[in-house]
Coordinates of C-alpha atoms and ligand atoms in Angstrom, one line a residue:
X1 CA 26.2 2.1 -6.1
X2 CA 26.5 0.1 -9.0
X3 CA 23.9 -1.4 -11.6
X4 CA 22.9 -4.8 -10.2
X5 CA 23.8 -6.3 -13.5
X6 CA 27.3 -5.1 -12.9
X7 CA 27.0 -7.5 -9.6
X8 CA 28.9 -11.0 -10.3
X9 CA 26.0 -12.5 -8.6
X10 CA 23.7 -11.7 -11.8
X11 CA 25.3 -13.6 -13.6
X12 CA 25.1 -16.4 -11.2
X13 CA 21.1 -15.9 -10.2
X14 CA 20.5 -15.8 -14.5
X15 CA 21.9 -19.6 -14.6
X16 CA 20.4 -20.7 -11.6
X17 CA 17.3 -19.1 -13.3
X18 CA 18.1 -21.4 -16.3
X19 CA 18.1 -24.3 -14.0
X20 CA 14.8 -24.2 -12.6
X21 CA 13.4 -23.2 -16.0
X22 CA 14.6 -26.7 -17.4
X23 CA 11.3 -28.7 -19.2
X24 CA 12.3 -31.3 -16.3
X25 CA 12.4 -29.8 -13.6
X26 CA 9.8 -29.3 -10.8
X27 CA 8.5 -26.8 -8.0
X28 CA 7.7 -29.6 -5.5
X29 CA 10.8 -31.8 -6.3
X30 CA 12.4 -29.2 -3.8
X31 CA 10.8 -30.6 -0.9
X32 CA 11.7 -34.0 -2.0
X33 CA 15.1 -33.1 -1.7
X34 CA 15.3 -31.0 1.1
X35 CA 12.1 -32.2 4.0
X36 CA 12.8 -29.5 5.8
X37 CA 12.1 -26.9 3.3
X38 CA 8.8 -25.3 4.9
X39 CA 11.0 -24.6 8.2
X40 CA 14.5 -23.5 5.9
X41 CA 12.5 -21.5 3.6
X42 CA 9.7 -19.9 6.1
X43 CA 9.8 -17.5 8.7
X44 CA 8.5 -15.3 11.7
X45 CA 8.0 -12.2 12.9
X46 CA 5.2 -10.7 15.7
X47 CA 2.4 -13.1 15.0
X48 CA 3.4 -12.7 10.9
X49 CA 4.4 -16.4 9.5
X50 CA 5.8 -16.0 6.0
X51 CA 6.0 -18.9 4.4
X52 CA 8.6 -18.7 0.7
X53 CA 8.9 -22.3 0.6
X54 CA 6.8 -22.6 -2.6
X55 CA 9.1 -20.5 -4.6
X56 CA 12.0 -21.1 -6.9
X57 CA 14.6 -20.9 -4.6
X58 CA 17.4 -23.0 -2.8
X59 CA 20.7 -23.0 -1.0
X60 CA 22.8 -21.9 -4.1
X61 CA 20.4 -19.3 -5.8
X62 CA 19.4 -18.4 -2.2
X63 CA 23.5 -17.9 -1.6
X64 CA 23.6 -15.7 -5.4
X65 CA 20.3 -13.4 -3.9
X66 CA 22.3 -12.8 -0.9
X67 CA 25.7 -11.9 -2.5
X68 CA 24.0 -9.5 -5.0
X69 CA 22.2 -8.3 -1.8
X70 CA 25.9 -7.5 -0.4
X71 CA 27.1 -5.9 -4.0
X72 CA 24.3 -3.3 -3.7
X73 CA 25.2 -2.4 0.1
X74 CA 21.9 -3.3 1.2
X75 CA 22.7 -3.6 5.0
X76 CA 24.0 -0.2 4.8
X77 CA 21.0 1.1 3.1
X78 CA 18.7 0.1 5.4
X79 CA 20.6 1.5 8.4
X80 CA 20.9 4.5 6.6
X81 CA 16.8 4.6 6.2
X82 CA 17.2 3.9 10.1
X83 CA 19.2 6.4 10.6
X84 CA 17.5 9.5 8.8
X85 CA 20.2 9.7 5.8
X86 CA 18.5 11.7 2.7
X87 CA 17.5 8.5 1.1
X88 CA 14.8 10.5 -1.3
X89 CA 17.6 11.8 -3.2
X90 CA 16.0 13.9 -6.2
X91 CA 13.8 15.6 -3.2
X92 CA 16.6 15.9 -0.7
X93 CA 14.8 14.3 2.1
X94 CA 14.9 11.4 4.2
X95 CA 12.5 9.0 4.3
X96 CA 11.6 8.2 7.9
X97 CA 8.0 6.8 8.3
X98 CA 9.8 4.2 11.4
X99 CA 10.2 7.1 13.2
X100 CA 6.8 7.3 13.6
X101 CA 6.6 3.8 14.8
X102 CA 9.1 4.2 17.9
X103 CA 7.4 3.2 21.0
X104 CA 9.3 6.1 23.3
X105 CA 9.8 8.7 20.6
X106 CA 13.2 10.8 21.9
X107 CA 14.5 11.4 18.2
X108 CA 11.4 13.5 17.4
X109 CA 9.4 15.2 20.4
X110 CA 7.0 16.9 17.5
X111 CA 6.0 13.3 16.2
X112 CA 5.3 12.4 20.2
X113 CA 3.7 15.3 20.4
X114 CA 1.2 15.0 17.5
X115 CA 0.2 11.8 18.8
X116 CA -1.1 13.4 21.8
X117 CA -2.8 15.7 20.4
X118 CA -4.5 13.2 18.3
X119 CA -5.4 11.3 21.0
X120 CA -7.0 14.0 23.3
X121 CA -9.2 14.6 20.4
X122 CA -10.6 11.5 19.4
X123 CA -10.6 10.8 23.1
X124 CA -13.3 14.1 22.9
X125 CA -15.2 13.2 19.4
X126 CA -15.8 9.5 21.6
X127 CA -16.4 10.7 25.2
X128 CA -19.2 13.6 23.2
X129 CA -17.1 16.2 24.8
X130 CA -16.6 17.8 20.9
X131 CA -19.8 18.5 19.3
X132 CA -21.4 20.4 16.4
X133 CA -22.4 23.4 16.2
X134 CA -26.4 22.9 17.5
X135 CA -23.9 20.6 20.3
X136 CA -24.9 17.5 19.4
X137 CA -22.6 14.5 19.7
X138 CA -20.7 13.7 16.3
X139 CA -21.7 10.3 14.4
X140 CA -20.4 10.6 11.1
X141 CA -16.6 11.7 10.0
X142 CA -15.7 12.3 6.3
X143 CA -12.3 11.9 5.3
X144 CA -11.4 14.2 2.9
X145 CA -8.0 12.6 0.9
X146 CA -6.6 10.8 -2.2
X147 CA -3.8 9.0 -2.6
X148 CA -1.6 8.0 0.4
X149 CA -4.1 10.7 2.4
X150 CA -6.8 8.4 1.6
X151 CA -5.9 4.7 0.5
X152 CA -4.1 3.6 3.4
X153 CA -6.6 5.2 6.4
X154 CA -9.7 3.6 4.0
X155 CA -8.1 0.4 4.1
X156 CA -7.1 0.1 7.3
X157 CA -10.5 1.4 8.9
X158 CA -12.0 -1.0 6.5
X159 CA -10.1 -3.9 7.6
X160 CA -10.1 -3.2 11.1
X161 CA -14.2 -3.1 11.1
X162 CA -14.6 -5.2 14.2
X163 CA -13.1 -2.9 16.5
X164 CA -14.9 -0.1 15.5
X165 CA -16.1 2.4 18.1
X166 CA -19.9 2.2 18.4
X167 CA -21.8 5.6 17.4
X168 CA -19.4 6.7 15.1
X169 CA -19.1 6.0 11.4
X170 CA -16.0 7.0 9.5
X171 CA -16.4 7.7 5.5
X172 CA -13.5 8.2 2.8
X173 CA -14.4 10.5 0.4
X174 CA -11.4 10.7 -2.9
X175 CA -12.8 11.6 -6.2
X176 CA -12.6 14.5 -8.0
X177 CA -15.9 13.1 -9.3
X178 CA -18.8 15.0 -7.7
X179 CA -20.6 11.5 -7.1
X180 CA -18.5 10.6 -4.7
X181 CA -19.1 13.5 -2.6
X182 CA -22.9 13.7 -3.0
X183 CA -23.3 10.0 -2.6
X184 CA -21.5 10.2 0.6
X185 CA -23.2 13.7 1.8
X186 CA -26.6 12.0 0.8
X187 CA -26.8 9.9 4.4
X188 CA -25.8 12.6 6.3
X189 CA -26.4 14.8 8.8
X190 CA -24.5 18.5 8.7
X191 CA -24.9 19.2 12.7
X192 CA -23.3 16.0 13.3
X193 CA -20.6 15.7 10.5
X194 CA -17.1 15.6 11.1
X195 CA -15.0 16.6 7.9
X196 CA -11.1 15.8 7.9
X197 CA -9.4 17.5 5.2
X198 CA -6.1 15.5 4.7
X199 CA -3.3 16.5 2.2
X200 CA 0.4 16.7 2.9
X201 CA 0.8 19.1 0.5
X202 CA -2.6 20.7 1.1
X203 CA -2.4 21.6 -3.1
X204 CA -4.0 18.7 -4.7
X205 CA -6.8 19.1 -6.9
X206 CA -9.1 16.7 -5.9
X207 CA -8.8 17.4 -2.4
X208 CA -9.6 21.4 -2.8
X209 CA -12.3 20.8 -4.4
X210 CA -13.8 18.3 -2.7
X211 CA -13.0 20.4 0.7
X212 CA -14.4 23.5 -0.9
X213 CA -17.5 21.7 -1.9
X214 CA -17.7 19.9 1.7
X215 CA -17.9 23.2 2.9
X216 CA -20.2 24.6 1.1
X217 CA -22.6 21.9 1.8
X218 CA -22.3 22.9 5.6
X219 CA -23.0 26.0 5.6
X220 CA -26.1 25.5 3.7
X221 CA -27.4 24.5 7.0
X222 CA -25.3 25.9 9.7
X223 CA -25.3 29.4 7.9
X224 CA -22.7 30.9 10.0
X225 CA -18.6 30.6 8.8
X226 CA -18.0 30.3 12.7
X227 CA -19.4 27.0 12.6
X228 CA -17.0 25.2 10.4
X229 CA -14.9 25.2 13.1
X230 CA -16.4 22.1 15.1
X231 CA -16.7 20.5 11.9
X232 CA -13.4 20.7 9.7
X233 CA -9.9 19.7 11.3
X234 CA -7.1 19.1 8.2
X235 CA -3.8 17.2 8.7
X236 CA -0.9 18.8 6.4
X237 CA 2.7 19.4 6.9
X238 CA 1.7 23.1 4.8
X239 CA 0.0 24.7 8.2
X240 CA -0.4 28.0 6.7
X241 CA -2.6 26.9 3.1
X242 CA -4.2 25.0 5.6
X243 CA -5.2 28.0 7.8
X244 CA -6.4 29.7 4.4
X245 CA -8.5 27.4 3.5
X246 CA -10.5 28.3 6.8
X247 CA -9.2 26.0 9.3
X248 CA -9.3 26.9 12.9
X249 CA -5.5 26.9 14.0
X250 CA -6.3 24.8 17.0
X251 CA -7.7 21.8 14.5
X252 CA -4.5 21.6 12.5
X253 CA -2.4 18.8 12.9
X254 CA 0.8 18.4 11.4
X255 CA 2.9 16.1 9.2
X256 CA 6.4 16.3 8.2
X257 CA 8.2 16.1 4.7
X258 CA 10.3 13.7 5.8
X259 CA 7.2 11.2 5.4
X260 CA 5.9 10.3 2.1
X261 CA 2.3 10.1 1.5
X262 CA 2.0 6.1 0.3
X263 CA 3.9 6.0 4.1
X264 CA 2.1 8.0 5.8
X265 CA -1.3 6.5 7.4
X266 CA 1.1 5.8 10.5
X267 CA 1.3 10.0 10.9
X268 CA -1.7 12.3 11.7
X269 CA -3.4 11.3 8.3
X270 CA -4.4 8.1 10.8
X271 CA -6.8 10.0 12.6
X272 CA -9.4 8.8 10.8
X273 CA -8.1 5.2 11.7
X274 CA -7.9 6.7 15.4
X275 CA -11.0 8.0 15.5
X276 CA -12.5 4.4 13.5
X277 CA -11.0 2.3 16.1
X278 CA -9.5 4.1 19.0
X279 CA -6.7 5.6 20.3
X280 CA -5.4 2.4 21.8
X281 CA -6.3 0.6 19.0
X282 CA -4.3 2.9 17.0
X283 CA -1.0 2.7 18.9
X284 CA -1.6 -1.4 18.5
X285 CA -1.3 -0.5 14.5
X286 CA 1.9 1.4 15.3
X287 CA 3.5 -1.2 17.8
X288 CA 2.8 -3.9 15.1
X289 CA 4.5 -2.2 12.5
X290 CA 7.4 -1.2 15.0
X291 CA 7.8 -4.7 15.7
X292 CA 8.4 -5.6 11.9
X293 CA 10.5 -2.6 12.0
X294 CA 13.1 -3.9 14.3
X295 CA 12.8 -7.2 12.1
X296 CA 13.9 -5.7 9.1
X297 CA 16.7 -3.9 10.8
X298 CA 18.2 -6.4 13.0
X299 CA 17.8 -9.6 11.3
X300 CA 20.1 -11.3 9.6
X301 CA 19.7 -10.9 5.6
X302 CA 19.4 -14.6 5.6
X303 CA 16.4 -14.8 7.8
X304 CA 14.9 -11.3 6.8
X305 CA 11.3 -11.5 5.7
X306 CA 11.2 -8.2 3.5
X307 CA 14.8 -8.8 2.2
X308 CA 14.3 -12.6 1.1
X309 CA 11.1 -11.6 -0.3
X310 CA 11.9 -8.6 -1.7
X311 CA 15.3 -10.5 -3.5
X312 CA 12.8 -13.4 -4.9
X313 CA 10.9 -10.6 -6.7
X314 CA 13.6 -8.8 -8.2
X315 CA 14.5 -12.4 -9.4
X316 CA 11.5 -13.2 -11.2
X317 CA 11.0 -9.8 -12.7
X318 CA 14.6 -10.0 -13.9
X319 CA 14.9 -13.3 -14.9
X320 CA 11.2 -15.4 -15.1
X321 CA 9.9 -12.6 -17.1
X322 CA 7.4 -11.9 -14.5
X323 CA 5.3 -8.8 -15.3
X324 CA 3.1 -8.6 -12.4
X325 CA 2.4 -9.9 -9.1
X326 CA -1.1 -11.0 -7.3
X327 CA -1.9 -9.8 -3.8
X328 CA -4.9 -12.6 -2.9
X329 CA -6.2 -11.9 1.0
X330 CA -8.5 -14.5 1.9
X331 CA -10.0 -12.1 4.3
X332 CA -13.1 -10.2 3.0
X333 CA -12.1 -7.3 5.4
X334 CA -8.7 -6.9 3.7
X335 CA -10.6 -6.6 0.2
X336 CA -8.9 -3.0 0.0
X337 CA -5.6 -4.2 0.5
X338 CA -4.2 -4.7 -2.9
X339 CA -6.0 -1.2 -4.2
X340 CA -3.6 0.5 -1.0
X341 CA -0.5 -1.7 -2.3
X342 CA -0.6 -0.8 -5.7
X343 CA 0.0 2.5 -4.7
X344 CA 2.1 1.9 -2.5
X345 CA 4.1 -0.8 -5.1
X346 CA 3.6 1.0 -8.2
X347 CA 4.3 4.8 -7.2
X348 CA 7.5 3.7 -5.3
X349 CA 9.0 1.2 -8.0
X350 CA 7.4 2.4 -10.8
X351 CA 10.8 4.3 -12.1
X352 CA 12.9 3.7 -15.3
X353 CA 16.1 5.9 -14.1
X354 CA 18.6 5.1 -11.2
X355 CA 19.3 7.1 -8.4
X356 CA 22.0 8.8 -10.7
X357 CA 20.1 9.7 -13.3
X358 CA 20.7 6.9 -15.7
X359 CA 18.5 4.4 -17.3
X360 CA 17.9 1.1 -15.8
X361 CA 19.5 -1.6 -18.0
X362 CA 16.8 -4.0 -15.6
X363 CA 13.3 -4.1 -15.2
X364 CA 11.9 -2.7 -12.5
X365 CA 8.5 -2.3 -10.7
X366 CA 5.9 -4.9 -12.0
X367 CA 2.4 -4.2 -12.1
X368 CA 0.4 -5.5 -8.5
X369 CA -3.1 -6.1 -8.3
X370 CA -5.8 -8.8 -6.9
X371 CA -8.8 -9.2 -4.7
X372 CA -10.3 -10.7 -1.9
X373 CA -10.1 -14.9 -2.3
X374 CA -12.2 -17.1 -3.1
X375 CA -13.5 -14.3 -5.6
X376 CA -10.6 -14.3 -7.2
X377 CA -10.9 -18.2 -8.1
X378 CA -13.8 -17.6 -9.9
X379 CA -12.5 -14.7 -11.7
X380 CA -8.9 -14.4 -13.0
X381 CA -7.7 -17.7 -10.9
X382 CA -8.0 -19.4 -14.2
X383 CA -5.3 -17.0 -16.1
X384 CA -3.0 -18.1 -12.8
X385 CA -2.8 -21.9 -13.4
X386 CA -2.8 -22.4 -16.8
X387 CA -2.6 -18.7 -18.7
X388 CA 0.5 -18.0 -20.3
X389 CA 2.0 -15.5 -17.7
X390 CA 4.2 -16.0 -15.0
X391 CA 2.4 -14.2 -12.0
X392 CA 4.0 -15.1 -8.5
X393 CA 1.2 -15.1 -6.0
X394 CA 0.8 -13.2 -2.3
X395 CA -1.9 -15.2 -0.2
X396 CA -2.8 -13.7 3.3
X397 CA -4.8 -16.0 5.4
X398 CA -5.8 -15.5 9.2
X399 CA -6.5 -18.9 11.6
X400 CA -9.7 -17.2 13.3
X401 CA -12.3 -15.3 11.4
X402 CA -13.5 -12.9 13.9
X403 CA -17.1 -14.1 13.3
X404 CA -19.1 -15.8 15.8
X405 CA -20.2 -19.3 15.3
X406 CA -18.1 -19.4 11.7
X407 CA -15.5 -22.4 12.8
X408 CA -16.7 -24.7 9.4
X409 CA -16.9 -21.5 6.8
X410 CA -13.8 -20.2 8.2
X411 CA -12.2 -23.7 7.4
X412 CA -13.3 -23.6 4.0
X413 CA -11.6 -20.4 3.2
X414 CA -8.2 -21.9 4.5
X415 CA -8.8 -24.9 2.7
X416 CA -9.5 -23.1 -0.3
X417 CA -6.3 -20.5 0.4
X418 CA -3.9 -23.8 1.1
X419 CA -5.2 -25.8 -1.8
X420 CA -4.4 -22.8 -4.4
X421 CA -1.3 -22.6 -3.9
X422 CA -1.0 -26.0 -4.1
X423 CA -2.3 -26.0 -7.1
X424 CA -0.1 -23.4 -8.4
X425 CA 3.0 -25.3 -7.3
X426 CA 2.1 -29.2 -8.5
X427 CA -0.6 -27.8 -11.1
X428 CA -1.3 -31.5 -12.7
X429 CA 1.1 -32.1 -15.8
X430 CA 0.5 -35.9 -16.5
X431 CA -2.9 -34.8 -17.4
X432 CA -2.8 -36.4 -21.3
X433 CA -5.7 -33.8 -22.3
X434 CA -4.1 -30.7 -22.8
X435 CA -7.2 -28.7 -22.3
X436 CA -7.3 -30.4 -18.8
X437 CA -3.4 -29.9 -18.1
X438 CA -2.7 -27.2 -15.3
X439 CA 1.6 -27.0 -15.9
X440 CA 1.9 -26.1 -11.9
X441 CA 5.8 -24.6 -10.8
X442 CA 3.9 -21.6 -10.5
X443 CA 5.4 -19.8 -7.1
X444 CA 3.5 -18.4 -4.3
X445 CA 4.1 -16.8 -0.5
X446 CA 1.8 -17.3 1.9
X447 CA 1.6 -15.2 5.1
X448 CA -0.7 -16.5 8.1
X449 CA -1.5 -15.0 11.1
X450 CA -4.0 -16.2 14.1
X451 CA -6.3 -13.4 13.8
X452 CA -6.8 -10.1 11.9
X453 CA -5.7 -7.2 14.8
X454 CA -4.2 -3.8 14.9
X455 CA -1.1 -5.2 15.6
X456 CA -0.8 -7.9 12.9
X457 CA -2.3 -5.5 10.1
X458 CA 0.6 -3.2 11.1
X459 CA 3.3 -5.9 10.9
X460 CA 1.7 -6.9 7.4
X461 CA 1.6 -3.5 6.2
X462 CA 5.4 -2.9 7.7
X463 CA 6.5 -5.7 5.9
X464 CA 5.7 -4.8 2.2
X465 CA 7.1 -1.4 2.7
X466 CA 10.1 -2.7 3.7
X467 CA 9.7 -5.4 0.6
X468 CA 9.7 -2.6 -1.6
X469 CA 12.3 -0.5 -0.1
X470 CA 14.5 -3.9 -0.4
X471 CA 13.9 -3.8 -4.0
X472 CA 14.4 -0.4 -5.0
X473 CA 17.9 -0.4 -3.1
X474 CA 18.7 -3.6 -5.4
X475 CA 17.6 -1.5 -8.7
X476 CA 19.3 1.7 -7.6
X477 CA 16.0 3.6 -8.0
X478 CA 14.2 6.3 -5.5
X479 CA 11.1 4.3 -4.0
X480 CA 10.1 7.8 -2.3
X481 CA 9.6 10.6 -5.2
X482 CA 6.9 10.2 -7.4
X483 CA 8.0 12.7 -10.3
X484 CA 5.6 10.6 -13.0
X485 CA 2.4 12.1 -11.6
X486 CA 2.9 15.9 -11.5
X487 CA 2.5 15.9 -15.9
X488 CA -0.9 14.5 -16.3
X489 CA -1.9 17.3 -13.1
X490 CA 0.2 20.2 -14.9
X491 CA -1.8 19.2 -18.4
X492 CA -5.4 19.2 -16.5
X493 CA -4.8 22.8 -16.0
X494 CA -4.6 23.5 -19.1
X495 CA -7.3 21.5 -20.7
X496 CA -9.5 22.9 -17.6
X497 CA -8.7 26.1 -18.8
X498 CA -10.2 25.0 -22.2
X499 CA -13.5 24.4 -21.3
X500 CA -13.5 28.1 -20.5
X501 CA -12.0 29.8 -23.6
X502 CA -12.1 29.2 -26.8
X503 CA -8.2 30.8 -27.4
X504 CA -6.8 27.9 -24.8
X505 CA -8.8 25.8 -26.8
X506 CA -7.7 26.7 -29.6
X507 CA -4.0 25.2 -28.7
X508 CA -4.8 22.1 -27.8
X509 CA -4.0 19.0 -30.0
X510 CA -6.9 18.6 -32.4
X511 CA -7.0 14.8 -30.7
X512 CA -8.0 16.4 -27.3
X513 CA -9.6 20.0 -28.9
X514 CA -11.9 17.8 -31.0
X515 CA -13.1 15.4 -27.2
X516 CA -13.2 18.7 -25.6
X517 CA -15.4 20.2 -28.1
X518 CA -17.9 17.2 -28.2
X519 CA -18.4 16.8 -24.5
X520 CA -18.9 20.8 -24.6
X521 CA -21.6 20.4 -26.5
X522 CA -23.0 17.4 -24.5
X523 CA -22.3 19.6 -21.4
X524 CA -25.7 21.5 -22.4
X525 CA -28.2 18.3 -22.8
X526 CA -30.7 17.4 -20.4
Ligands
LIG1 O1 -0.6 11.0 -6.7 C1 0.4 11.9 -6.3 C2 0.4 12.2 -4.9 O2 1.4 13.2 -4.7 C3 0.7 11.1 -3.9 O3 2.0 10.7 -3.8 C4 0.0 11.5 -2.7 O4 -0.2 10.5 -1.8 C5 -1.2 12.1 -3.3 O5 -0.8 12.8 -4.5 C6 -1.9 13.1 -2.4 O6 -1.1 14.2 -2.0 P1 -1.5 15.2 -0.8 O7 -1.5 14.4 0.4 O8 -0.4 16.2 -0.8 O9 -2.8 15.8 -1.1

C-alpha cells in the first residue's frame, strides 16, 4: 500500500479543493447547476437516508475521491475485513465484528452459540426464573465496564429507552472514581442486584476495582461468598482471570480477540442491551447493522454510504484544514451518541504512523464531538456559522418521535435540524454588517430515518464503523490497535505506588513528586 499522497488523484482532489475554496464560489450554487443534486448526491440503505448533498463535492472531485479510493485498494480491503484477513496488523488479528452480525452464523458456531446462551438467560432474569439469593426476582442490573465494555451498551440502552422491558432497570457503572459506584449502589437493593462485570481483557484497572468493590458491597448483606453467584455474571474473552475473580463458570460468557472493544457491543458485552430491551430486540440491533453490512460490502463505491462519506472526510481533513467534526442528533435519546463515537472515532484514527511503521506525511483522525440538538444551537452552534473553523457537521434526525401526542414539537425539532444546515450551507453573506454576516459554504450530512428502532440504531451505528474503517484504509493506518493508551496506565502504576512509599516517591519528576506530595497531605483533612 502506498501513502495516499503518492496517489495521482491527490493531486487532483488538492486543486479541486482550490476550486471550491475560490472567494467566489458557493455551496448552494451546486444545486443551481445540477437540480438533481439531493437525489445524485444522497443515498439509502435499511430505513438509513444519507443525505451528502450539502458538501463540497461534484462529478469531477467526486471522480478524484473515487480514483484515490482505487490507488489505496479499497475494494480489496474491505473484502479482506469480510473475509477474516489479519487486518489489525501490529496485533496479528483480524478484525471481524460482521461476523457477529450474520443472520445464520456457519463461519463461527461459538458466536451462534454465545448468542444462545445469552438469550436463555435474559429470557430467565425477565420470565423471574433467575433470582437472588433471598429468591427474589432481579430489578436492577449494574454494568460493570469502561471503554468499548461500557460506552457502546450505555448508549445504546439509553437510546433504545422505549423498548425497555418493564421491572428491570439497567445501570452503567465506569469510573475508577468511587462516586460513581456509590452513587449508583445508593438506589439499590443487594438481594435484587444483578452485577455484569464486562472486560475483554478482564485486566483493566477501573474495572477490577470497581468489580472488587461491587463485591464487597454484596456481601455486606448476603454474607455468604456462595451468593455472588446469582448476582455476578462477567463477559471476557480471558475465561480463566475471569473465573479468579470469583465468577461461577456457568455465568461466563465469552468474547473473542478477533473483536475489538470500540466494536464490540454487538458480542456478549450486549447483554446488558439484551437484558435492557430484550432478546428479540437485540437481534433487531444485530439485523440492522447486518443490513448496512451487506451495504458496505456489495455496493458500488460510487453509491456506498460509508465509502463516499468516509472519502469526503479524509478530503476536508487533508485539504479544508478541517480539525474536527460535529456529531448533532436531534434526538434527546441519542444524547450519548457522540461520547460512544469519539471513542470509537478517535481510538481507531487517532494514529500518526502507517501500517508499516512510518510516519504519516497526512493528517489523520480529527477530533469528533457534539450533543444532542437544539442544545447545541444555544451552545457552540454559534462557533459553527461564523467561528473561524472549518467543522463539517453530522445531523441525525428521526420522522416520528416515539412520544405520544408530540406531532407539533416533534416538527419543530426537524425544522430546527433542516434549517441548520441550511444555514450552514447559504449562511447570509450580503449581510453589509459584518458583525451580522454568517459566511455559509459550511458542509453538512444529514441522515434521516422514520423512527428511532433497534434496527435503524444498528444501521447508524454500522455505518460510522465502516466510515471509519474507509478512512483508515485511505491513510494506511491500523483503525483496530490502540497502542496510545497502555503509557498513561503503565505510568498510574507507578505513581500509585507513590502514594505508598516514600523511595517510589522519591523518583518521580519533582512536577508530579511535588502534586503527589500536596494531595498527600490533603489526603488527611476532614
Ligand atoms: O482504553 C483502552 C481500552 O483498551 C479500550 O480499547 C477498551 O475498550 C477498554 O480499554 C476496556 O478494555 P477491557 O474491555 O479489556 O476492560
Amino acid at each position: 500500500m502506498t501513502s495516499p499522497i503518492d496517489s495521482a488523484a491527490w493531486q487532483q482532489l488538492q486543486e479541486h479543493a482550490q476550486r471550491f475554496q475560490r472567494r467566489d464560489f458557493r455551496l448552494d450554487s451546486l444545486f443551481t447547476d445540477d437540480p438533481k443534486r439531493f437525489q445524485h448526491y444522497s443515498g439509502q440503505a435499511g430505513e438509513l437516508l444519507a443525505d451528502y448533498s450539502k458538501h463540497f463535492i461534484d462529478s469531477a472531485s467526486q471522480a478524484s475521491l473515487l480514483q484515490l479510493a482505487q490507488d489505496q485498494d479499497l475494494p480489496a480491503a474491505i473484502a479482506a475485513m469480510f473475509a477474516g484477513a489479519e487486518i489489525n496488523n501490529t496485533e496479528q488479528r483480524a478484525a471481524l465484528h460482521v461476523a457477529l452480525r450474520e443472520p445464520a452464523n456457519n463461519r463461527f458456531p461459538e458466536v451462534a452459540e454465545t448468542l444462545n446462551k445469552m438469550q436463555q438467560f435474559v429470557q430467565a432474569v425477565h420470565d423471574k426464573s433467575w433470582t437472588g439469593y433471598t429468591d427474589k426476582a432481579i430489578t436492577d442490573v449494574v454494568n460493570i465496564g469502561i471503554g468499548g465494555s461500557d460506552l457502546g451498551p450505555a448508549m445504546v440502552s439509553e437510546a433504545l429507552a422505549a423498548f425497555h422491558v418493564p421491572g428491570l432497570t439497567v445501570h452503567f457503572v465506569s469510573n475508577v472514581d468511587p462516586n460513581h459506584l456509590h452513587s449508583v449502589l445508593a438506589r439499590l437493593d443487594p438481594a435484587t442486584t444483578l452485577f455484569v462485570i464486562a472486560s475483554k481483557s478482564f485486566t483493566t484497572l477501573e474495572t477490577h476495582q470497581n468489580a472488587a468493590a461491587a463485591r464487597r458491597w454484596f456481601l455486606q448483606s448476603a454474607g455468604e461468598a456462595s451468593h455472588v453467584a446469582r448476582h455476578f455474571v462477567a463477559i471476557s474473552t480471558n475465561l480463566d482471570a475471569a473465573a479468579d475473580f470469583g465468577i461461577d463458570p456457568g455465568n461466563l460468557f465469552p468474547m473473542w480477540d478477533w473483536v475489538g472493544g470500540r466494536y464490540s457491543l454487538w458480542s456478549a458485552i450486549g447483554l446488558p442491551i439484551a437484558l435492557a430491551i430484550g432478546f428479540d430486540n437485540f437481534r433487531e440491533l444485530l439485523a440492522g447493522a447486518h443490513t448496512m453490512d451487506q451495504h458496505f460490502r456489495d455496493t458500488d463505491l460510487r453509491d456506498n454510504l460509508p465509502v463516499q462519506l468516509g472519502l469526503l472526510t479524509v478530503f476536508y481533513t487533508a485539504f479544508f484544514n478541517a480539525h474536527s467534526t460535529a456529531v448533532v442528533p436531534y434526538s434527546q435519546p441519542l444524547a450519548q451518541f457522540p461520547s460512544y463515537l469519539q471513542q470509537l472515532y478517535m481510538e481507531s484514527l487517532g494514529k500518526r504512523v502507517r501500517k508499516d511503521g512510518s510516519v504519516v506525511e497526512t493528517n489523520t483522525g480529527e477530533v469528533l464531538w457534539g450533543t444532542a440538538g437544539t442544545n447545541g444551537q444555544h451552545s457552540y452552534f454559534q462557533l459553527l456559522h461564523q467561528g473561524c473553523e472549518f467543522t463539517p457537521v453530522d445531523f441525525i434526525a428521526f420522522a416520528q418521535s416515539g412520544v405520544a401526542d408530540s406531532a407539533e414539537q416533534h416538527r419543530h425539532l426537524l425544522a430546527n435540524c433542516l434549517s441548520q444546515s441550511l444555514a450552514l450551507m447559504s449562511g447570509k453573506p450580503g449581510e453589509d454588517n459584518p458583525h451580522k454576516q454568517v459566511p455559509g459554504n459550511r458542509p453538512s450530512t444529514t441522515f434521516i430515518m422514520p423512527a428511532l428502532t433497534p434496527g435503524n440504531l444498528g444501521s447508524l451505528i454500522a455505518l460510522y464503523e465502516h466510515k471509519v474503517y474507509v478512512q483508515s484504509v485511505i491513510w494506511d493506518i491500523n483503525a483496530f490497535d490502540q497502542w496510545g493508551v497502555e503509557l498513561g496506565k503503565i505510568l498510574s502504576k507507578s505513581m500509585f505506588a507513590g502514594f505508598g512509599n516514600a523511595e517510589s516517591r522519591a523518583q518521580l519528576d519533582p512536577s508530579s513528586a511535588g502534586l503527589l506530595n500536596q494531595l498527600m497531605a490533603w489526603e488527611e483533612q476532614t
